[in-house]
Amino acid sequence: MPGVCLAAWYQTTGVAKIHQGDKTSARKKAVDEAIKEALLFSGASISSIQQVRNGLLTQDLFMVRSSGVVNDIEILSEDWSNSSVNVTIRADIFADERQCMTAAYRKSLAVIPFVISHQAQAQIGGIYQLGNKVSETLYQALTNQSSSLDVRDYYQSPMKFANVQQNITGQLNRAMLDNLAQHSDVQYILTGRLTDLSIEYNDNKMTNWLTGEQAHRYFDMQIELYDAYRGEKVNTFTYQTDASWSFDTKQTVDINSRRFWQSEYGAAINSQLDKSLNEIEASMRCKSANAKVIDVADNQLRFNLGSQNGVKAGDKFKVLHQASFTDRQGKVRPNFIVSHYEVEVTQVYAHSALAQTKNNQRLENIQVGDLISSNLF
């Protein structure tokens, strides 16, 4: 299955009591607790740390076990008292997607119409709208068949998609992702490009006469999946096929017609769409299902996952602040700060839920746009 392995930074705080003056053991326990929370939020399960490469911390120091890879750890602060220690760490984690800790909730997703990378290739047959048709077909299939996704929107906007996604690399930047996610109220964005629609002619007239084949056409497609909350691309899927082009090369083809989709070329496209549907579903099954705070007051907040995502009254979530920082190479990285607030769902709607804190604790410093995660339970 095509894909990429991405890491994110998670900032958490661990607390441990000091027993009989043993500060070294207390410090280890506090760091272990902080790492455990970071691992759980990243989607990993607890089994073993594979690597820690920071001058102050070594693999032998910590016994927390996780199926994710802890690539780097930084201690941001240590707060000591006579009886306890608070240690705040920031960990760079590659999560192991073999563990499906977030499978209980359906992930919110929107689809952006696909673009054609080389418009001149669409001139034969006049199939300039094939990108729209392919992405709309995939959107409908995901909406009707996916068990892991809450497909909320097929993004239709007067904005020029060339300004949104069609540059040399096809990347969506963080500002674009924020805009798209806010418009459609989703965490994940699916988009793509048709990278080769070129046509090849058979010059052998005898072969043409025997087979009736006049031309052969390629269909190459690249699909990209983004996590808008992290501001990162999380998967790339690439498909390539070709088939006989049975239409007159001088006439415009109706890509909405049954004749087109029942042709060899249309059937070849459908085959790739079926394949992509299965691979996207498999990829999303273990992705994190997070939500954003959309309203907060006193001890209650509302977030944008609901019954369509599998949320139920009584479910518990953790509140996280979303931030970013610049690493040593000068690259901006996503950063998540796990707060001490735990909330329990009291009311559920189709695409949102209302939750309140334990013991009616006021939600100080929690703002609209902060994240909600169930991974810490």
PDB file of N, CA and C in Angstrom, residues 5-10 12 31-32 34-40 42 44-54 57-59 62-75 89-96:
ATOM      1  N   CYS A   5       5.774   7.917   5.840  1.00  0.00           N
ATOM      2  CA  CYS A   5       5.885   7.860   7.289  1.00  0.00           C
ATOM      3  C   CYS A   5       6.221   9.247   7.793  1.00  0.00           C
ATOM      4  N   LEU A   6       5.332   9.837   8.600  1.00  0.00           N
ATOM      5  CA  LEU A   6       5.537  11.189   9.079  1.00  0.00           C
ATOM      6  C   LEU A   6       5.642  11.198  10.595  1.00  0.00           C
ATOM      7  N   ALA A   7       6.347  12.184  11.108  1.00  0.00           N
ATOM      8  CA  ALA A   7       6.461  12.347  12.548  1.00  0.00           C
ATOM      9  C   ALA A   7       5.854  13.675  12.947  1.00  0.00           C
ATOM     10  N   ALA A   8       5.500  13.779  14.204  1.00  0.00           N
ATOM     11  CA  ALA A   8       5.029  15.046  14.756  1.00  0.00           C
ATOM     12  C   ALA A   8       5.592  15.174  16.162  1.00  0.00           C
ATOM     13  N   TRP A   9       5.644  16.404  16.653  1.00  0.00           N
ATOM     14  CA  TRP A   9       6.148  16.664  17.998  1.00  0.00           C
ATOM     15  C   TRP A   9       4.971  16.796  18.953  1.00  0.00           C
ATOM     16  N   TYR A  10       5.106  16.201  20.134  1.00  0.00           N
ATOM     17  CA  TYR A  10       4.062  16.218  21.144  1.00  0.00           C
ATOM     18  C   TYR A  10       4.662  16.700  22.464  1.00  0.00           C
ATOM     19  N   THR A  12       4.140  17.141  26.437  1.00  0.00           N
ATOM     20  CA  THR A  12       3.348  16.629  27.544  1.00  0.00           C
ATOM     21  C   THR A  12       4.102  16.830  28.856  1.00  0.00           C
ATOM     22  N   VAL A  31       9.277  11.433  33.530  1.00  0.00           N
ATOM     23  CA  VAL A  31       9.539  11.444  32.091  1.00  0.00           C
ATOM     24  C   VAL A  31       8.811  10.302  31.409  1.00  0.00           C
ATOM     25  N   ASP A  32       8.809   9.107  32.041  1.00  0.00           N
ATOM     26  CA  ASP A  32       8.081   7.963  31.477  1.00  0.00           C
ATOM     27  C   ASP A  32       6.606   8.292  31.287  1.00  0.00           C
ATOM     28  N   ALA A  34       5.249  11.234  30.925  1.00  0.00           N
ATOM     29  CA  ALA A  34       5.103  12.224  29.856  1.00  0.00           C
ATOM     30  C   ALA A  34       5.219  11.565  28.487  1.00  0.00           C
ATOM     31  N   ILE A  35       6.200  10.652  28.360  1.00  0.00           N
ATOM     32  CA  ILE A  35       6.362   9.944  27.084  1.00  0.00           C
ATOM     33  C   ILE A  35       5.131   9.095  26.782  1.00  0.00           C
ATOM     34  N   LYS A  36       4.606   8.435  27.816  1.00  0.00           N
ATOM     35  CA  LYS A  36       3.434   7.577  27.611  1.00  0.00           C
ATOM     36  C   LYS A  36       2.265   8.377  27.051  1.00  0.00           C
ATOM     37  N   GLU A  37       2.021   9.559  27.607  1.00  0.00           N
ATOM     38  CA  GLU A  37       0.923  10.384  27.102  1.00  0.00           C
ATOM     39  C   GLU A  37       1.185  10.825  25.666  1.00  0.00           C
ATOM     40  N   ALA A  38       2.434  11.183  25.370  1.00  0.00           N
ATOM     41  CA  ALA A  38       2.761  11.600  24.006  1.00  0.00           C
ATOM     42  C   ALA A  38       2.561  10.453  23.030  1.00  0.00           C
ATOM     43  N   LEU A  39       2.961   9.260  23.429  1.00  0.00           N
ATOM     44  CA  LEU A  39       2.808   8.088  22.564  1.00  0.00           C
ATOM     45  C   LEU A  39       1.343   7.766  22.318  1.00  0.00           C
ATOM     46  N   LEU A  40       0.557   7.827  23.369  1.00  0.00           N
ATOM     47  CA  LEU A  40      -0.863   7.497  23.219  1.00  0.00           C
ATOM     48  C   LEU A  40      -1.566   8.497  22.319  1.00  0.00           C
ATOM     49  N   SER A  42      -0.192  10.140  19.925  1.00  0.00           N
ATOM     50  CA  SER A  42       0.302   9.962  18.553  1.00  0.00           C
ATOM     51  C   SER A  42      -0.358   8.782  17.862  1.00  0.00           C
ATOM     52  N   ALA A  44       0.133   5.523  18.983  1.00  0.00           N
ATOM     53  CA  ALA A  44       0.911   4.311  19.231  1.00  0.00           C
ATOM     54  C   ALA A  44       0.359   3.581  20.446  1.00  0.00           C
ATOM     55  N   SER A  45       0.655   2.303  20.552  1.00  0.00           N
ATOM     56  CA  SER A  45       0.315   1.538  21.744  1.00  0.00           C
ATOM     57  C   SER A  45       1.589   1.313  22.548  1.00  0.00           C
ATOM     58  N   ILE A  46       1.433   0.919  23.785  1.00  0.00           N
ATOM     59  CA  ILE A  46       2.597   0.812  24.662  1.00  0.00           C
ATOM     60  C   ILE A  46       3.231  -0.559  24.540  1.00  0.00           C
ATOM     61  N   SER A  47       4.464  -0.600  24.025  1.00  0.00           N
ATOM     62  CA  SER A  47       5.209  -1.854  23.968  1.00  0.00           C
ATOM     63  C   SER A  47       6.722  -1.710  24.021  1.00  0.00           C
ATOM     64  N   SER A  48       7.415  -0.722  23.267  1.00  0.00           N
ATOM     65  CA  SER A  48       8.881  -0.539  23.444  1.00  0.00           C
ATOM     66  C   SER A  48       9.400   0.719  22.764  1.00  0.00           C
ATOM     67  N   ILE A  49      10.320   1.407  23.386  1.00  0.00           N
ATOM     68  CA  ILE A  49      10.970   2.539  22.729  1.00  0.00           C
ATOM     69  C   ILE A  49      12.089   1.983  21.884  1.00  0.00           C
ATOM     70  N   GLN A  50      12.079   2.301  20.593  1.00  0.00           N
ATOM     71  CA  GLN A  50      13.095   1.773  19.701  1.00  0.00           C
ATOM     72  C   GLN A  50      14.320   2.663  19.630  1.00  0.00           C
ATOM     73  N   GLN A  51      14.156   3.955  19.831  1.00  0.00           N
ATOM     74  CA  GLN A  51      15.311   4.845  19.688  1.00  0.00           C
ATOM     75  C   GLN A  51      15.067   6.153  20.406  1.00  0.00           C
ATOM     76  N   VAL A  52      16.034   6.579  21.152  1.00  0.00           N
ATOM     77  CA  VAL A  52      16.054   7.918  21.701  1.00  0.00           C
ATOM     78  C   VAL A  52      17.436   8.464  21.433  1.00  0.00           C
ATOM     79  N   ARG A  53      17.564   9.604  20.762  1.00  0.00           N
ATOM     80  CA  ARG A  53      18.890  10.118  20.432  1.00  0.00           C
ATOM     81  C   ARG A  53      19.006  11.580  20.856  1.00  0.00           C
ATOM     82  N   ASN A  54      19.083  11.763  22.130  1.00  0.00           N
ATOM     83  CA  ASN A  54      19.320  13.086  22.671  1.00  0.00           C
ATOM     84  C   ASN A  54      20.443  12.953  23.678  1.00  0.00           C
ATOM     85  N   LEU A  57      19.356  12.073  27.211  1.00  0.00           N
ATOM     86  CA  LEU A  57      18.509  10.924  27.446  1.00  0.00           C
ATOM     87  C   LEU A  57      18.988   9.747  26.612  1.00  0.00           C
ATOM     88  N   THR A  58      18.947   8.552  27.169  1.00  0.00           N
ATOM     89  CA  THR A  58      19.374   7.365  26.440  1.00  0.00           C
ATOM     90  C   THR A  58      18.306   6.309  26.516  1.00  0.00           C
ATOM     91  N   GLN A  59      18.410   5.319  25.652  1.00  0.00           N
ATOM     92  CA  GLN A  59      17.422   4.242  25.599  1.00  0.00           C
ATOM     93  C   GLN A  59      17.361   3.477  26.922  1.00  0.00           C
ATOM     94  N   PHE A  62      14.912   4.770  30.072  1.00  0.00           N
ATOM     95  CA  PHE A  62      13.460   4.706  30.154  1.00  0.00           C
ATOM     96  C   PHE A  62      12.947   3.321  29.788  1.00  0.00           C
ATOM     97  N   MET A  63      11.934   2.885  30.519  1.00  0.00           N
ATOM     98  CA  MET A  63      11.363   1.562  30.300  1.00  0.00           C
ATOM     99  C   MET A  63       9.959   1.624  29.716  1.00  0.00           C
ATOM    100  N   VAL A  64       9.505   2.818  29.315  1.00  0.00           N
ATOM    101  CA  VAL A  64       8.222   2.919  28.629  1.00  0.00           C
ATOM    102  C   VAL A  64       8.329   2.134  27.333  1.00  0.00           C
ATOM    103  N   ARG A  65       7.307   1.385  26.986  1.00  0.00           N
ATOM    104  CA  ARG A  65       7.353   0.556  25.789  1.00  0.00           C
ATOM    105  C   ARG A  65       6.272   1.012  24.826  1.00  0.00           C
ATOM    106  N   SER A  66       6.650   1.180  23.570  1.00  0.00           N
ATOM    107  CA  SER A  66       5.696   1.665  22.579  1.00  0.00           C
ATOM    108  C   SER A  66       5.996   1.090  21.221  1.00  0.00           C
ATOM    109  N   SER A  67       4.921   0.857  20.430  1.00  0.00           N
ATOM    110  CA  SER A  67       5.117   0.367  19.072  1.00  0.00           C
ATOM    111  C   SER A  67       5.493   1.500  18.127  1.00  0.00           C
ATOM    112  N   GLY A  68       5.476   2.754  18.612  1.00  0.00           N
ATOM    113  CA  GLY A  68       5.966   3.864  17.817  1.00  0.00           C
ATOM    114  C   GLY A  68       7.460   4.048  18.024  1.00  0.00           C
ATOM    115  N   VAL A  69       8.066   4.839  17.193  1.00  0.00           N
ATOM    116  CA  VAL A  69       9.487   5.145  17.318  1.00  0.00           C
ATOM    117  C   VAL A  69       9.628   6.537  17.913  1.00  0.00           C
ATOM    118  N   VAL A  70      10.271   6.633  19.087  1.00  0.00           N
ATOM    119  CA  VAL A  70      10.582   7.919  19.665  1.00  0.00           C
ATOM    120  C   VAL A  70      11.894   8.373  19.062  1.00  0.00           C
ATOM    121  N   ASN A  71      11.826   9.279  18.123  1.00  0.00           N
ATOM    122  CA  ASN A  71      13.005   9.669  17.359  1.00  0.00           C
ATOM    123  C   ASN A  71      13.877  10.677  18.109  1.00  0.00           C
ATOM    124  N   ASP A  72      13.265  11.509  18.941  1.00  0.00           N
ATOM    125  CA  ASP A  72      14.026  12.523  19.667  1.00  0.00           C
ATOM    126  C   ASP A  72      13.194  12.992  20.841  1.00  0.00           C
ATOM    127  N   ILE A  73      13.855  13.327  21.940  1.00  0.00           N
ATOM    128  CA  ILE A  73      13.179  13.842  23.129  1.00  0.00           C
ATOM    129  C   ILE A  73      13.925  15.053  23.633  1.00  0.00           C
ATOM    130  N   GLU A  74      13.195  16.093  23.999  1.00  0.00           N
ATOM    131  CA  GLU A  74      13.791  17.271  24.612  1.00  0.00           C
ATOM    132  C   GLU A  74      13.076  17.550  25.931  1.00  0.00           C
ATOM    133  N   ILE A  75      13.836  17.756  26.985  1.00  0.00           N
ATOM    134  CA  ILE A  75      13.255  18.174  28.258  1.00  0.00           C
ATOM    135  C   ILE A  75      13.148  19.696  28.241  1.00  0.00           C
ATOM    136  N   ILE A  89       8.182  17.493  28.601  1.00  0.00           N
ATOM    137  CA  ILE A  89       9.037  17.046  27.505  1.00  0.00           C
ATOM    138  C   ILE A  89       8.384  17.343  26.174  1.00  0.00           C
ATOM    139  N   ARG A  90       9.198  17.321  25.133  1.00  0.00           N
ATOM    140  CA  ARG A  90       8.687  17.396  23.767  1.00  0.00           C
ATOM    141  C   ARG A  90       9.315  16.229  23.014  1.00  0.00           C
ATOM    142  N   ALA A  91       8.459  15.365  22.425  1.00  0.00           N
ATOM    143  CA  ALA A  91       8.944  14.138  21.793  1.00  0.00           C
ATOM    144  C   ALA A  91       8.576  14.109  20.322  1.00  0.00           C
ATOM    145  N   ASP A  92       9.529  13.686  19.504  1.00  0.00           N
ATOM    146  CA  ASP A  92       9.339  13.513  18.061  1.00  0.00           C
ATOM    147  C   ASP A  92       9.028  12.043  17.822  1.00  0.00           C
ATOM    148  N   ILE A  93       7.800  11.741  17.356  1.00  0.00           N
ATOM    149  CA  ILE A  93       7.319  10.354  17.335  1.00  0.00           C
ATOM    150  C   ILE A  93       6.855   9.946  15.950  1.00  0.00           C
ATOM    151  N   PHE A  94       7.328   8.779  15.507  1.00  0.00           N
ATOM    152  CA  PHE A  94       6.772   8.091  14.343  1.00  0.00           C
ATOM    153  C   PHE A  94       5.852   7.012  14.888  1.00  0.00           C
ATOM    154  N   ALA A  95       4.546   7.136  14.668  1.00  0.00           N
ATOM    155  CA  ALA A  95       3.607   6.145  15.197  1.00  0.00           C
ATOM    156  C   ALA A  95       3.540   4.921  14.296  1.00  0.00           C
ATOM    157  N   ASP A  96       3.355   3.763  14.905  1.00  0.00           N
ATOM    158  CA  ASP A  96       3.198   2.518  14.171  1.00  0.00           C
ATOM    159  C   ASP A  96       1.731   2.320  13.866  1.00  0.00           C
TER     160      ASP A  96
END
